[in-house]
PDB file of C-alpha atoms and ligand atoms in Angstrom:
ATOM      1  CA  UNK U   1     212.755 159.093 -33.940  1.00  0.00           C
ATOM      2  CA  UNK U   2     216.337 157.339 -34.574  1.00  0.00           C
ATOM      3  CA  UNK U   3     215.945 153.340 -34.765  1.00  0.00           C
ATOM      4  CA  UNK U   4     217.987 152.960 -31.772  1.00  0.00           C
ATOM      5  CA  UNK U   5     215.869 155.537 -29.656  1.00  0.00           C
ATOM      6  CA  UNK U   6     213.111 153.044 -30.666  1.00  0.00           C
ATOM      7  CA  UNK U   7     214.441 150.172 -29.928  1.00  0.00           C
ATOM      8  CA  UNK U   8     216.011 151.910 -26.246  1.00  0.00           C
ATOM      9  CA  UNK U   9     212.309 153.033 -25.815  1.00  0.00           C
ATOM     10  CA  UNK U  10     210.818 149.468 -26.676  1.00  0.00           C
ATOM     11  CA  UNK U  11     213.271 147.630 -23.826  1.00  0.00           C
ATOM     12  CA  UNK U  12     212.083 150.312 -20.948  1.00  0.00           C
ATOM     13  CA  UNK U  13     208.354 149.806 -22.152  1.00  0.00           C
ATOM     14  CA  UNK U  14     208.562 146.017 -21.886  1.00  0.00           C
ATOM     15  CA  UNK U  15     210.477 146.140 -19.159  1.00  0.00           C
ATOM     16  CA  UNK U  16     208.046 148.113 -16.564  1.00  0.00           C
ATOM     17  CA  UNK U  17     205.183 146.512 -18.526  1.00  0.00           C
ATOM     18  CA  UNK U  18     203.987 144.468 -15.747  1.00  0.00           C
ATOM     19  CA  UNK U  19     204.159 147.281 -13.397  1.00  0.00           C
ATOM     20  CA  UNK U  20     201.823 149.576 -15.608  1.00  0.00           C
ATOM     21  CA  UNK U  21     199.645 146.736 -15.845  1.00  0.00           C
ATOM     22  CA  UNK U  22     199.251 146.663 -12.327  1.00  0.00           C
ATOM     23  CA  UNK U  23     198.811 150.607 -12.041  1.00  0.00           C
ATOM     24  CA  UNK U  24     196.548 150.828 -14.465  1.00  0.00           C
ATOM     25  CA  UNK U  25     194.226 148.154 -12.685  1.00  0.00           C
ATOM     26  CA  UNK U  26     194.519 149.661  -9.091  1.00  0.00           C
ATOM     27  CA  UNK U  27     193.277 152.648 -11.172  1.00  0.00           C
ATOM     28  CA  UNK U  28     190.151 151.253 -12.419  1.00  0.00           C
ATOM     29  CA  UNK U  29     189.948 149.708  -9.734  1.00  0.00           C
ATOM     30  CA  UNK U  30     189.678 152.894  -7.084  1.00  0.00           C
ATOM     31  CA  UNK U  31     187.502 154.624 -10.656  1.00  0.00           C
ATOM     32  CA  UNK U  32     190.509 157.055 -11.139  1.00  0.00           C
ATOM     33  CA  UNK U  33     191.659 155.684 -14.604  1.00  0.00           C
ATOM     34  CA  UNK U  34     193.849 157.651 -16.791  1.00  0.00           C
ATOM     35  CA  UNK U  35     192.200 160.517 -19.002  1.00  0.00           C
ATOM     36  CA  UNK U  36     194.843 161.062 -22.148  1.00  0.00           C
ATOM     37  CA  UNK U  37     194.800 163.505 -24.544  1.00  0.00           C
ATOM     38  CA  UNK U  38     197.080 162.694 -27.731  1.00  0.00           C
ATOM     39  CA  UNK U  39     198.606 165.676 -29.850  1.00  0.00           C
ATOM     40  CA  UNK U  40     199.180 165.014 -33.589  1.00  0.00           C
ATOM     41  CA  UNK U  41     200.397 167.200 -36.330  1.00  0.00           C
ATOM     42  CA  UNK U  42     200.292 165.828 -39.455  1.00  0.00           C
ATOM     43  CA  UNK U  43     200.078 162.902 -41.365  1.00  0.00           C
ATOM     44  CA  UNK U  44     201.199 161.905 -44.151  1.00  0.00           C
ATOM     45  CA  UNK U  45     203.041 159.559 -46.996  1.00  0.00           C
ATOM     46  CA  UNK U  46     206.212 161.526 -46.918  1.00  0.00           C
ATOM     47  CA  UNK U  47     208.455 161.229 -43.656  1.00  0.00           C
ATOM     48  CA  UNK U  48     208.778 165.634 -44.252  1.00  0.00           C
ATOM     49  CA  UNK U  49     209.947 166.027 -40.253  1.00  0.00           C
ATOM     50  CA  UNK U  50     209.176 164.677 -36.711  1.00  0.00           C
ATOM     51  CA  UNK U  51     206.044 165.622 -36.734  1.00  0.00           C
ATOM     52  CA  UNK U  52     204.755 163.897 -39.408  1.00  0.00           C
ATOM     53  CA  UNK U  53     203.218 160.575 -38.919  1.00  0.00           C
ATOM     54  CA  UNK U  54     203.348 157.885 -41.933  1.00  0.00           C
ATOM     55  CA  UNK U  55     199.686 157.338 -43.248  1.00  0.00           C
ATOM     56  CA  UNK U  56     200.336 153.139 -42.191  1.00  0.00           C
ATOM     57  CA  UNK U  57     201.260 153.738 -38.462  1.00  0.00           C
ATOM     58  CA  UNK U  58     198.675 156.287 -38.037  1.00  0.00           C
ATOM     59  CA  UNK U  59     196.169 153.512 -39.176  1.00  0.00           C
ATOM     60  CA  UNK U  60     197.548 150.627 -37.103  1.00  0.00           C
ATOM     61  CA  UNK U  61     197.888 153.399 -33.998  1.00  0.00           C
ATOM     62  CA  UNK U  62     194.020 153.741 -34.566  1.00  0.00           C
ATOM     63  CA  UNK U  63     193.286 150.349 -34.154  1.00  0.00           C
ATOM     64  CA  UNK U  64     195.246 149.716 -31.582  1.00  0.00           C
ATOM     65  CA  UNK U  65     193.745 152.594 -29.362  1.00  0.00           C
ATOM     66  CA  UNK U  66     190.280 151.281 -30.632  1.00  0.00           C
ATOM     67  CA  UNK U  67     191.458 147.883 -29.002  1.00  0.00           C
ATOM     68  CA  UNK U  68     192.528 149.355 -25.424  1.00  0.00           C
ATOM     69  CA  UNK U  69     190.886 152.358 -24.946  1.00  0.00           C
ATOM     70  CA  UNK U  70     187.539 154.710 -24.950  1.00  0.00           C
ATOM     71  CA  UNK U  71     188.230 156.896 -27.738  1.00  0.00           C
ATOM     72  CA  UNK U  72     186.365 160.037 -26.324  1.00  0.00           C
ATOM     73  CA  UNK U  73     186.010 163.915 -27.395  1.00  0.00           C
ATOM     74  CA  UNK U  74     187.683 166.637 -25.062  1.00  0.00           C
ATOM     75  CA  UNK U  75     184.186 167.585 -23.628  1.00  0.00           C
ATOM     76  CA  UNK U  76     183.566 163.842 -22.388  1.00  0.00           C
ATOM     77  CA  UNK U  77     186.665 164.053 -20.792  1.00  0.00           C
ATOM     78  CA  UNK U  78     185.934 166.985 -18.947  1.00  0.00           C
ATOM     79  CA  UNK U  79     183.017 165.598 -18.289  1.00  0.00           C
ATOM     80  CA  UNK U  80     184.936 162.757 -16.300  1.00  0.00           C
ATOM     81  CA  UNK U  81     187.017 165.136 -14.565  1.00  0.00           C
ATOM     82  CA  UNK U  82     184.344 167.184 -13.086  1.00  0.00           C
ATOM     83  CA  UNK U  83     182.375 163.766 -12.053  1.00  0.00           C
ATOM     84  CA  UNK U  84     185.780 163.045 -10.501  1.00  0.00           C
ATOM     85  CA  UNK U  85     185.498 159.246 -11.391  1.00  0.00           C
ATOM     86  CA  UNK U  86     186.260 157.484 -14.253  1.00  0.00           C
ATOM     87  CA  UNK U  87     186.083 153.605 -14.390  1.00  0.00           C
ATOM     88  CA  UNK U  88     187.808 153.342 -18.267  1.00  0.00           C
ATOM     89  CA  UNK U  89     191.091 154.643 -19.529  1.00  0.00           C
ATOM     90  CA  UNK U  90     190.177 156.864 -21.974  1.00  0.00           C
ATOM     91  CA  UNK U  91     191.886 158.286 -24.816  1.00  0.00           C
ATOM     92  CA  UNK U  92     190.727 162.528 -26.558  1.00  0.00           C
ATOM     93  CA  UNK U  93     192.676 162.451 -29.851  1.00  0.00           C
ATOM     94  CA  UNK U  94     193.848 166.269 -31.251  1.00  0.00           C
ATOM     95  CA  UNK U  95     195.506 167.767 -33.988  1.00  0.00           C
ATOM     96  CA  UNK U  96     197.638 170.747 -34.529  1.00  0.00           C
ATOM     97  CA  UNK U  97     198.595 173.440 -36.833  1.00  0.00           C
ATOM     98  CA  UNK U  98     195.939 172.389 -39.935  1.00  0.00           C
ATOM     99  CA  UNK U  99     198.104 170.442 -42.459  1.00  0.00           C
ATOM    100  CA  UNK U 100     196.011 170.131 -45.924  1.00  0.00           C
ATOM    101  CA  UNK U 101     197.702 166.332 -46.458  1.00  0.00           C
ATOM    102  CA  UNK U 102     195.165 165.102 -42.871  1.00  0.00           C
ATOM    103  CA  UNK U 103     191.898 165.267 -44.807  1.00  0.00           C
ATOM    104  CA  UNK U 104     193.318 162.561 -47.541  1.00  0.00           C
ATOM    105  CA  UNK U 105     193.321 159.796 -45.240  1.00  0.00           C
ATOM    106  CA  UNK U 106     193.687 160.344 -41.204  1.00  0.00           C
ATOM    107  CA  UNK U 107     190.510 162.438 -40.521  1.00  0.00           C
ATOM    108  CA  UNK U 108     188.297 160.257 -43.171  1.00  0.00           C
ATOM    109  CA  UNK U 109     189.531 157.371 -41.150  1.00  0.00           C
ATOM    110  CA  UNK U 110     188.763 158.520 -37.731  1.00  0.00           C
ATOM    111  CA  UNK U 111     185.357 160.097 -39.293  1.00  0.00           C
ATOM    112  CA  UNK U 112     183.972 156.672 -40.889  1.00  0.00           C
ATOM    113  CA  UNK U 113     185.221 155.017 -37.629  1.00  0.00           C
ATOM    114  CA  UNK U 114     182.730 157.657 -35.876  1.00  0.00           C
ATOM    115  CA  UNK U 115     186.264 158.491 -33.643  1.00  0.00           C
ATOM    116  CA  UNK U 116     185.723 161.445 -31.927  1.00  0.00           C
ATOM    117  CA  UNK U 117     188.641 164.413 -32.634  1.00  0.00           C
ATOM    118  CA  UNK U 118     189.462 167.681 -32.075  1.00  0.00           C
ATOM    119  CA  UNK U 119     191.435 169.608 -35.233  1.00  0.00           C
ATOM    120  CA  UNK U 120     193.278 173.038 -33.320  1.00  0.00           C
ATOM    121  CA  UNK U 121     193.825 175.327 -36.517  1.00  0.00           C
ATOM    122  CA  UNK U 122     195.964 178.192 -36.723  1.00  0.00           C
ATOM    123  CA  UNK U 123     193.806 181.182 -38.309  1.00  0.00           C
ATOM    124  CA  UNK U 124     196.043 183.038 -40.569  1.00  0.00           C
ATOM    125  CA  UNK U 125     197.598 179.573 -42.545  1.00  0.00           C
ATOM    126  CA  UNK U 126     194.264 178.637 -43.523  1.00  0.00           C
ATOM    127  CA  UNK U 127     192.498 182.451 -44.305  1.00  0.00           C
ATOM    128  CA  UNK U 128     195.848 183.882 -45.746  1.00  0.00           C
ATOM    129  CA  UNK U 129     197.545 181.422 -46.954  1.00  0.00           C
ATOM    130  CA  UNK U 130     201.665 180.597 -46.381  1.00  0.00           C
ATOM    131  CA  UNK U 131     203.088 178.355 -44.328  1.00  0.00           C
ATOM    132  CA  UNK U 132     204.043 177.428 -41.116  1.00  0.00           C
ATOM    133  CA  UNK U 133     207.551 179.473 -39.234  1.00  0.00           C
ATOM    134  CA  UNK U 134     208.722 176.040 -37.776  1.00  0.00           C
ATOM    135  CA  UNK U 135     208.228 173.918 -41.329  1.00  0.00           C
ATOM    136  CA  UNK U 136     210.446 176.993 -43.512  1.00  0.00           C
ATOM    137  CA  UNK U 137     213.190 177.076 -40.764  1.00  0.00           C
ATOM    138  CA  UNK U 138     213.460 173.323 -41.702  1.00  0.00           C
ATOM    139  CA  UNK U 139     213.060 174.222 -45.536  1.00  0.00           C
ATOM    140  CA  UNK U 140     209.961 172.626 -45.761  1.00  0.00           C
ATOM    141  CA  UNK U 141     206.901 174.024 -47.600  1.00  0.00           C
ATOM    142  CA  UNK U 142     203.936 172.023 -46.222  1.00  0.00           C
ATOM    143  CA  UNK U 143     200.383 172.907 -47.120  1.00  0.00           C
ATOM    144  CA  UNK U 144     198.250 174.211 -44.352  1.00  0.00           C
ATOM    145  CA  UNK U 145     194.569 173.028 -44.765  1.00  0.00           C
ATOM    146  CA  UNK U 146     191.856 175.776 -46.809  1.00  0.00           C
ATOM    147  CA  UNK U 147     188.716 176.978 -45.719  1.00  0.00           C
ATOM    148  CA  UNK U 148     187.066 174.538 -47.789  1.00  0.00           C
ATOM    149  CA  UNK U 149     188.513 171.684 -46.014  1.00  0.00           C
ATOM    150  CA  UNK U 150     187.456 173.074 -42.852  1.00  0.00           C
ATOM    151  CA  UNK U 151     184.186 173.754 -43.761  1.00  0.00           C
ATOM    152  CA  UNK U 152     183.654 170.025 -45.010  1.00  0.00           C
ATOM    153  CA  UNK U 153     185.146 168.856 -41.442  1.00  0.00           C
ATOM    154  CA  UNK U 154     182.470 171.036 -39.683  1.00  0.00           C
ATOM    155  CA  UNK U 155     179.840 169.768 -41.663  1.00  0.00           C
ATOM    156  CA  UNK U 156     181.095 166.228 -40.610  1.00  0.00           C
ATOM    157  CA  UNK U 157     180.803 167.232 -36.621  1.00  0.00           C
ATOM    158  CA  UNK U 158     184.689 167.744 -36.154  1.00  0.00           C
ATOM    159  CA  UNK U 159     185.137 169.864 -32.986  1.00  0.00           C
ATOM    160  CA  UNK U 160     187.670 172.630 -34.766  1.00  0.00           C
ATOM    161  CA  UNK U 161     189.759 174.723 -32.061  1.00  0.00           C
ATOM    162  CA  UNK U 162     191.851 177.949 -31.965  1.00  0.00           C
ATOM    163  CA  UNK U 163     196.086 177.124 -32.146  1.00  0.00           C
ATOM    164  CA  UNK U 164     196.412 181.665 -32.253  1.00  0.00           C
ATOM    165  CA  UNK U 165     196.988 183.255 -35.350  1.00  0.00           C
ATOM    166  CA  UNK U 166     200.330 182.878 -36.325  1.00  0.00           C
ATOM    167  CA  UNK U 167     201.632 180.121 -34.390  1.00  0.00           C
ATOM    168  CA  UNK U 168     203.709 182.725 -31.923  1.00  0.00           C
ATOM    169  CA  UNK U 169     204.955 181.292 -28.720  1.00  0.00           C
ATOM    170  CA  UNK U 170     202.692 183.007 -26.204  1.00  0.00           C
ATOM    171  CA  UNK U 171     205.180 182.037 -23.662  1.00  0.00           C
ATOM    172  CA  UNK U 172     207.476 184.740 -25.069  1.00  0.00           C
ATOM    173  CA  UNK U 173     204.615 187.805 -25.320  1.00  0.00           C
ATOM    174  CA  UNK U 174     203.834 189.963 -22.495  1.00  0.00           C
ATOM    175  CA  UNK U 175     202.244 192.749 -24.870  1.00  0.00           C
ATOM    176  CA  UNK U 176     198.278 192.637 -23.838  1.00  0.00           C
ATOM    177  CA  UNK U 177     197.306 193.135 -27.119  1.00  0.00           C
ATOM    178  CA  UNK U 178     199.707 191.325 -28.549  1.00  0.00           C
ATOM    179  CA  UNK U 179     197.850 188.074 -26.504  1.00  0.00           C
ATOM    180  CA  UNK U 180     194.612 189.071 -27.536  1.00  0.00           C
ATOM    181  CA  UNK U 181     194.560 188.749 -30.590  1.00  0.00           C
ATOM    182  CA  UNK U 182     196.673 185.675 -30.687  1.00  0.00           C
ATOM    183  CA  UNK U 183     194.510 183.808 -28.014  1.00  0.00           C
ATOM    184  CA  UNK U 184     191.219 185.757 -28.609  1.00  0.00           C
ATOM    185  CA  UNK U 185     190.657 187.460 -32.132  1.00  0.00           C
ATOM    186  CA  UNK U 186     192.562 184.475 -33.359  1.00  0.00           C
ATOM    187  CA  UNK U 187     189.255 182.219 -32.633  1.00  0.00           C
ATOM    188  CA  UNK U 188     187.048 184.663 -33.577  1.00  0.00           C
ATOM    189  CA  UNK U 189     188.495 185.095 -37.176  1.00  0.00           C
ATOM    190  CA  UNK U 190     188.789 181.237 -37.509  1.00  0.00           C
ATOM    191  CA  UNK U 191     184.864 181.028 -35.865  1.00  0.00           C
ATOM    192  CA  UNK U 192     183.597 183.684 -38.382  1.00  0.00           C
ATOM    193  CA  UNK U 193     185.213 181.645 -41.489  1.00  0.00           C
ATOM    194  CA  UNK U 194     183.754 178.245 -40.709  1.00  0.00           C
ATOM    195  CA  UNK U 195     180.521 179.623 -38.836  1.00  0.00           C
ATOM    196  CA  UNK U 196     181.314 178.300 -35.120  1.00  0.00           C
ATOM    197  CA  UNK U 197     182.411 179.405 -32.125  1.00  0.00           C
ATOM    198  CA  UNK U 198     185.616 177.230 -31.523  1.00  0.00           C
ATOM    199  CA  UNK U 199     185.561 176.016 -27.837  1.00  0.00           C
ATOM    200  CA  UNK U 200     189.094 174.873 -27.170  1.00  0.00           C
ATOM    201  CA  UNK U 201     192.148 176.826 -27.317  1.00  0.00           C
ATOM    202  CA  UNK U 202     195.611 175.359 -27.886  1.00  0.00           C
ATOM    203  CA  UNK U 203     199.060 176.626 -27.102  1.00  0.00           C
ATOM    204  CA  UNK U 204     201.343 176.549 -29.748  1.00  0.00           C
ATOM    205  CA  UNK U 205     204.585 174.165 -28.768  1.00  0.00           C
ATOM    206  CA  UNK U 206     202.689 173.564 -25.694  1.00  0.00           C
ATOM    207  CA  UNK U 207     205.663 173.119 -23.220  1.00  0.00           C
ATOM    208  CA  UNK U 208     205.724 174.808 -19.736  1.00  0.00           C
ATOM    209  CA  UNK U 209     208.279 178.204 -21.365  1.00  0.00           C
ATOM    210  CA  UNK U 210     205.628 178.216 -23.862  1.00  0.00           C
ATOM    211  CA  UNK U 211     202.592 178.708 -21.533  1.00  0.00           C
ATOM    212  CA  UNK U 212     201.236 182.353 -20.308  1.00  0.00           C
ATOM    213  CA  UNK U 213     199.282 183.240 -17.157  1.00  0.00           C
ATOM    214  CA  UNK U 214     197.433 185.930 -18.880  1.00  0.00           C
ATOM    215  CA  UNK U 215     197.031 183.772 -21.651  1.00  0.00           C
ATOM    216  CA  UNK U 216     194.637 181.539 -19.684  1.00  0.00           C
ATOM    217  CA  UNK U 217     192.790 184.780 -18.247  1.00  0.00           C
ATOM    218  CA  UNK U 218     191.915 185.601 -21.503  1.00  0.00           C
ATOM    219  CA  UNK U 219     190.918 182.259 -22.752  1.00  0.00           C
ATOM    220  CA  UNK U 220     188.854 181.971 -19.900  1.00  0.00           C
ATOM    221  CA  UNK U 221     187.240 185.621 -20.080  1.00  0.00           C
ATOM    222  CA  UNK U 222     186.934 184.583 -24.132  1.00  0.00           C
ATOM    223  CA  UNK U 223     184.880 182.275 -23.024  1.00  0.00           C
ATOM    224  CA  UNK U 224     186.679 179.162 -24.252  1.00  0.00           C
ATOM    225  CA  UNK U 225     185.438 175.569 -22.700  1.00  0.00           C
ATOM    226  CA  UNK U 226     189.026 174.873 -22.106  1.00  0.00           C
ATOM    227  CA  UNK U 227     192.836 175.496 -23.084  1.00  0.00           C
ATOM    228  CA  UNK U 228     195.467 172.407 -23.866  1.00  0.00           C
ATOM    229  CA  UNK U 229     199.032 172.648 -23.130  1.00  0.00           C
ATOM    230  CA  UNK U 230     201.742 169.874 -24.637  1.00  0.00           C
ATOM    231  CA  UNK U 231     204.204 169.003 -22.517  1.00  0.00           C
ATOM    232  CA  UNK U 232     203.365 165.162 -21.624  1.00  0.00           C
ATOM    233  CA  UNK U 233     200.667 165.191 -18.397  1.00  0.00           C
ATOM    234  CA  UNK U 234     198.350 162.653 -18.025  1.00  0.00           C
ATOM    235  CA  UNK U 235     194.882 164.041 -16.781  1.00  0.00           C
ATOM    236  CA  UNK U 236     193.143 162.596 -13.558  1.00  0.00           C
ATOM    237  CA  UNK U 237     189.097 162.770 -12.442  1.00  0.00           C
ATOM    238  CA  UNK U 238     188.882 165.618 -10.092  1.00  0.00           C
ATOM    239  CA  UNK U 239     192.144 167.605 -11.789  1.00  0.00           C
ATOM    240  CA  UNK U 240     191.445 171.464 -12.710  1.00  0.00           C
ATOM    241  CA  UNK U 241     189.140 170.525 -15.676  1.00  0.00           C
ATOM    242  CA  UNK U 242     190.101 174.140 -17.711  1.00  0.00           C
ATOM    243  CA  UNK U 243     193.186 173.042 -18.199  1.00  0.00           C
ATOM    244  CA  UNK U 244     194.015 169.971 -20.226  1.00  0.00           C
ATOM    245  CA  UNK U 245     197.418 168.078 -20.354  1.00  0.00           C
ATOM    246  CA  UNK U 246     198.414 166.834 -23.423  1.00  0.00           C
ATOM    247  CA  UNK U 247     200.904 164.137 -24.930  1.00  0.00           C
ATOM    248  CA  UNK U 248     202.545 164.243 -27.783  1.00  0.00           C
ATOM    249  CA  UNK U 249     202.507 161.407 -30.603  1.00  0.00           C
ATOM    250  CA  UNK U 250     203.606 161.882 -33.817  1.00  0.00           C
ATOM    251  CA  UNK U 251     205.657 159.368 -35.245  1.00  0.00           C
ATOM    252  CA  UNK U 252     206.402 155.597 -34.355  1.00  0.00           C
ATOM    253  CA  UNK U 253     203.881 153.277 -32.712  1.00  0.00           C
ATOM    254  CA  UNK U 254     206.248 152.567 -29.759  1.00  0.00           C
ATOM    255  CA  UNK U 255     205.899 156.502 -28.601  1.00  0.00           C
ATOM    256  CA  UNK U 256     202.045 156.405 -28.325  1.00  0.00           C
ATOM    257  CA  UNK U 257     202.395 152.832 -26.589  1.00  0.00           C
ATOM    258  CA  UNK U 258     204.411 153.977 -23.894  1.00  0.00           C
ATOM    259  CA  UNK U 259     202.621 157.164 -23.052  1.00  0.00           C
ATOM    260  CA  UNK U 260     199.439 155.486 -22.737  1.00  0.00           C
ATOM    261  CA  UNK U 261     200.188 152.674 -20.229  1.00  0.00           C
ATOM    262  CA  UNK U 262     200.862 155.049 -18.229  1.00  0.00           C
ATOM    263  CA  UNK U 263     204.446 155.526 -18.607  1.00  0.00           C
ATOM    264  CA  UNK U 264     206.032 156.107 -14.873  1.00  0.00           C
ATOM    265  CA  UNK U 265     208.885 158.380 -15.397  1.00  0.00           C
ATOM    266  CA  UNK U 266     206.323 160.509 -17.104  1.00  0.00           C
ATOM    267  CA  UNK U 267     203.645 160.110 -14.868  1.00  0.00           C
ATOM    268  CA  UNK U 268     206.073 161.140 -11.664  1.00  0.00           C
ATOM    269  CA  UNK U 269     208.018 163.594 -13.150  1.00  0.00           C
ATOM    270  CA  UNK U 270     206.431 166.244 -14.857  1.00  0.00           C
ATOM    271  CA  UNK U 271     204.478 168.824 -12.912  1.00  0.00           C
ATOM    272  CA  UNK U 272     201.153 170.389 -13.671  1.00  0.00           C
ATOM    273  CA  UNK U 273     201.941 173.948 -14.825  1.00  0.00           C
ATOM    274  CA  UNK U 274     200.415 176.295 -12.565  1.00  0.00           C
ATOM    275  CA  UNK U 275     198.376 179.041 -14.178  1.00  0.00           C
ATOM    276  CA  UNK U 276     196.873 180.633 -10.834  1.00  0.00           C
ATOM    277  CA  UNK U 277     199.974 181.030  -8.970  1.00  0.00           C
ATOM    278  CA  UNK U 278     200.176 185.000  -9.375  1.00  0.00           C
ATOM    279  CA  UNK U 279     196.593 185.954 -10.514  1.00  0.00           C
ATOM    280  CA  UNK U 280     193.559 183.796  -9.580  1.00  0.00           C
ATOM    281  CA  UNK U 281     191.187 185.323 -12.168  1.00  0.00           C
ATOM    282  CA  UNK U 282     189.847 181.899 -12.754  1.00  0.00           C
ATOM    283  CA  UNK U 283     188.991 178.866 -10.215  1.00  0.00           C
ATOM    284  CA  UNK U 284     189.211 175.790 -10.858  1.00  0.00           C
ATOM    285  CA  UNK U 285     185.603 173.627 -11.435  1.00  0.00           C
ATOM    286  CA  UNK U 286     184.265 177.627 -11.677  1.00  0.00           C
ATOM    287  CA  UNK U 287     183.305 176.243 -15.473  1.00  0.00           C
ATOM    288  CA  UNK U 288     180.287 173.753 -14.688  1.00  0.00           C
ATOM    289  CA  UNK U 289     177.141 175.145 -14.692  1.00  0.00           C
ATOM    290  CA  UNK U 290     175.515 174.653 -11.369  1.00  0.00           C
TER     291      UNK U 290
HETATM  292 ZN1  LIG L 301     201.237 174.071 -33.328  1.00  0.00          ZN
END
């Protein structure tokens, strides 16, 4: 992010600051406090692209989130949402795509720190090898993470998730099979590598063009937990608890500030992305087991 898009973003923050303040405590107040869900990709001591976040802010984000929030995993939080009350803002952290360079510092950090994360890896990366479409169109060659790595984070208790098999944007693919075996073999392969069943599935680029109605039928007849977009919603008690909004925040300290206080443009502006409005293969809450 450009210094003076920081420094823009840093005068709106502090500027509705006492306004989130008192949002965030009518919240609590009436037990409907935010549930966030925070999307990294990588970090790292190189500043490689956007989504790269230097090794130093990730730490200081860290304890700054330890200071003003619940850190809590994704099933907690749905947890929450089906209770339909929840008296703490509370923070799920994620990462996407599987960069190698995350198990030198960031995930040893949150897994001393007993931080509770979920890792969404993209199968063929890690089994095959290569690298990621969207890091060679910038004419970068980033390491994706091995099987070994993987394996290690399992053995540590790291929830590990499906992000489809080559990182295609499901939002573009109307082929059936095409979706299957991006949203469903995609797990499997990943599950039979590391010896799990992954439980969460993640869209790759995660905004609203990027989403697929029969993506989320398939998830759900998979027999995934739940499914996490990327395009910035905040997540309330009582919401559809299947489908998880998530924020980006790779990058500068200033970003992840402002989406968690409950940033009001943000908060108003972007709608939930509405997976049932053709086919209602799947209802809402239809998940808990009653
Ligand atoms: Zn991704």
């Amino acid at each position: 992010m450009p210094l003076w898009k920081q420094l823009l973003l840093n005068a709106y923050y502090h500027g509705t600051l006492p306004w989130r303040s008192l949002r965030n405590r009518a919240l609590v107040r009436s037990g409907n406090a935010p549930l966030m869900i925070l999307m990294y990709h990588r970090v790292a001591g190189d500043a490689a692209n956007a989504w790269t976040t230097p090794t130093e802010v990730f730490a200081r984000q860290i304890s700054w989130l330890e200071r003003h929030f619940e850190l809590i995993s994704l099933e907690e939080l749905q947890w929450r949402i089906r209770g339909q009350n929840n008296q703490r803002p509370a923070v799920s952290i994620t990462f996407d795509d599987g960069y190698a360079e995350n198990c030198d510092l960031a995930l040893p950090l949150l897994i001393d720190k007993e931080i509770p994360f979920t890792y969404f890896v993209t199968s063929s990366t890690t089994l095959h090898g290569g690298f990621f479409p969207h890091d060679l169109a910038m004419g970068n060659r980033l390491a994706p993470n091995t099987v070994h790595q993987l394996r290690e984070l399992v053995k540590a208790g790291v929830e590990i998730g499906a992000h489809t098999r080559t990182h295609a944007n499901l939002g573009a693919i109307d082929n059936e099979a095409t979706l299957y075996d991006e949203v469903v073999t995609a797990g499997r392969e990943l599950g039979d590598a590391l010896g799990i069943e992954p439980r969460y599935f993640a869209f790759p680029f995660g905004q609203h063009r990027n989403l697929n109605r029969r993506a989320f039928t398939l998830a759900a007849e998979a027999g995934y937990q739940g499914v996490v977009s990327a395009y910035g919603g905040y997540n309330f008690a009582g919401d559809d608890p299947f489908h998880l909004q998530r924020m980006g925040v790779d990058g500068p300290m200033i970003r992840l500030k402002n989406l968690t206080t409950l940033d009001p443009f943000k908060q108003w502006n972007i709608p939930r992305y509405d997976y049932q409005e053709i086919e209602q293969p799947f209802v809402a809450g239809s998940v808990v087991e009653e």
